[in-house]
Coordinates of C-alpha atoms in Angstrom, one line a residue:
X146 CA 9.6 -9.8 -0.5
X147 CA 6.6 -11.1 1.3
X148 CA 3.4 -9.2 1.9
X149 CA 4.2 -9.0 5.6
X150 CA 7.7 -7.6 4.9
X151 CA 6.1 -5.1 2.6
X152 CA 3.7 -4.0 5.3
X153 CA 6.5 -3.7 7.8
X154 CA 8.6 -1.7 5.3
X155 CA 5.8 0.7 4.5
X156 CA 5.1 1.2 8.2
X157 CA 8.8 2.1 8.8
X158 CA 9.0 4.3 5.7
X159 CA 5.9 6.3 6.7
X160 CA 7.0 6.5 10.4
X161 CA 3.7 5.2 11.6
X162 CA 3.5 3.1 14.7
X163 CA 1.1 0.9 12.8
X164 CA -1.0 1.3 9.6
X165 CA -4.7 1.7 10.0
X166 CA -6.6 -1.5 9.3
X167 CA -8.0 -0.2 6.0
X168 CA -4.5 1.0 4.9
X169 CA -3.1 -2.4 5.6
X170 CA -6.0 -4.0 3.8
X171 CA -5.5 -1.8 0.7
X172 CA -1.7 -2.4 0.7
X173 CA -2.0 -6.2 1.1
X174 CA -4.8 -6.6 -1.5
X175 CA -2.9 -4.3 -3.9
X176 CA 0.2 -6.4 -3.3
X177 CA -1.8 -9.4 -4.5
X178 CA -2.9 -7.5 -7.6
X179 CA -6.6 -7.0 -6.7
X180 CA -8.6 -4.2 -8.1
X181 CA -10.1 -1.5 -5.8
X182 CA -13.6 -2.6 -6.8
X183 CA -12.9 -6.2 -5.7
X184 CA -11.4 -5.0 -2.4
X185 CA -14.4 -2.9 -1.7
X186 CA -16.9 -5.6 -2.5
X187 CA -15.0 -8.4 -0.7
X188 CA -14.4 -6.3 2.4
X189 CA -17.6 -4.3 2.6
X190 CA -16.2 -0.9 1.9
X191 CA -17.4 1.8 -0.5
X192 CA -15.3 1.9 -3.7
X193 CA -14.7 5.7 -3.4
X194 CA -13.4 5.2 0.2
X195 CA -11.0 2.4 -0.9
X196 CA -9.7 4.6 -3.8
X197 CA -9.2 7.5 -1.4
X198 CA -7.2 5.3 1.1
X199 CA -5.1 3.9 -1.7
X200 CA -4.4 7.4 -3.2
X201 CA -3.3 8.8 0.1
X202 CA -1.2 5.8 0.9
X203 CA 0.6 6.0 -2.5
X204 CA 1.0 9.7 -2.2
X205 CA 2.6 9.3 1.3
X206 CA 4.9 6.6 0.0
X207 CA 5.9 8.7 -3.0
X208 CA 6.9 11.5 -0.7
X209 CA 8.8 9.1 1.6
X210 CA 10.7 7.4 -1.2
X211 CA 11.0 10.4 -3.5
X212 CA 9.7 8.3 -6.3
X213 CA 6.2 8.0 -7.7
X214 CA 4.3 5.1 -6.2
X215 CA 1.2 3.6 -7.7
X216 CA -0.9 0.5 -7.1
X217 CA 0.7 -0.9 -10.3
X218 CA 4.3 -0.3 -9.5
X219 CA 4.2 -0.9 -5.8
X220 CA 6.1 -4.2 -5.8
X221 CA 9.0 -2.8 -7.9
X222 CA 9.3 0.4 -5.9
X223 CA 9.4 -1.5 -2.5
X224 CA 11.8 -4.1 -3.8
X225 CA 14.2 -1.2 -4.8
X226 CA 13.6 0.5 -1.5
X227 CA 14.7 -2.5 0.6
X228 CA 18.3 -2.0 -0.5
X229 CA 18.2 1.6 0.8
X230 CA 16.3 1.0 4.1
X231 CA 18.0 -2.1 5.3

């Protein structure tokens, strides 16, 4: 699954018309394995804010998929979810 496909899947799963820019940023950078601190520094956001956005995103995805989603298991969970959403 590509990063763009992951973003589209998450958007569908959460029922959003579109993810907020910062949500998409956290999702795409996490997809690439970046640390929250690196995301904050590179993109000019406070580390606490990036962590909060990530936490809320993973919590929402966990509820939508009925499976715990974290920054570290994101790829595996979304790969499994594609079979159920397609």
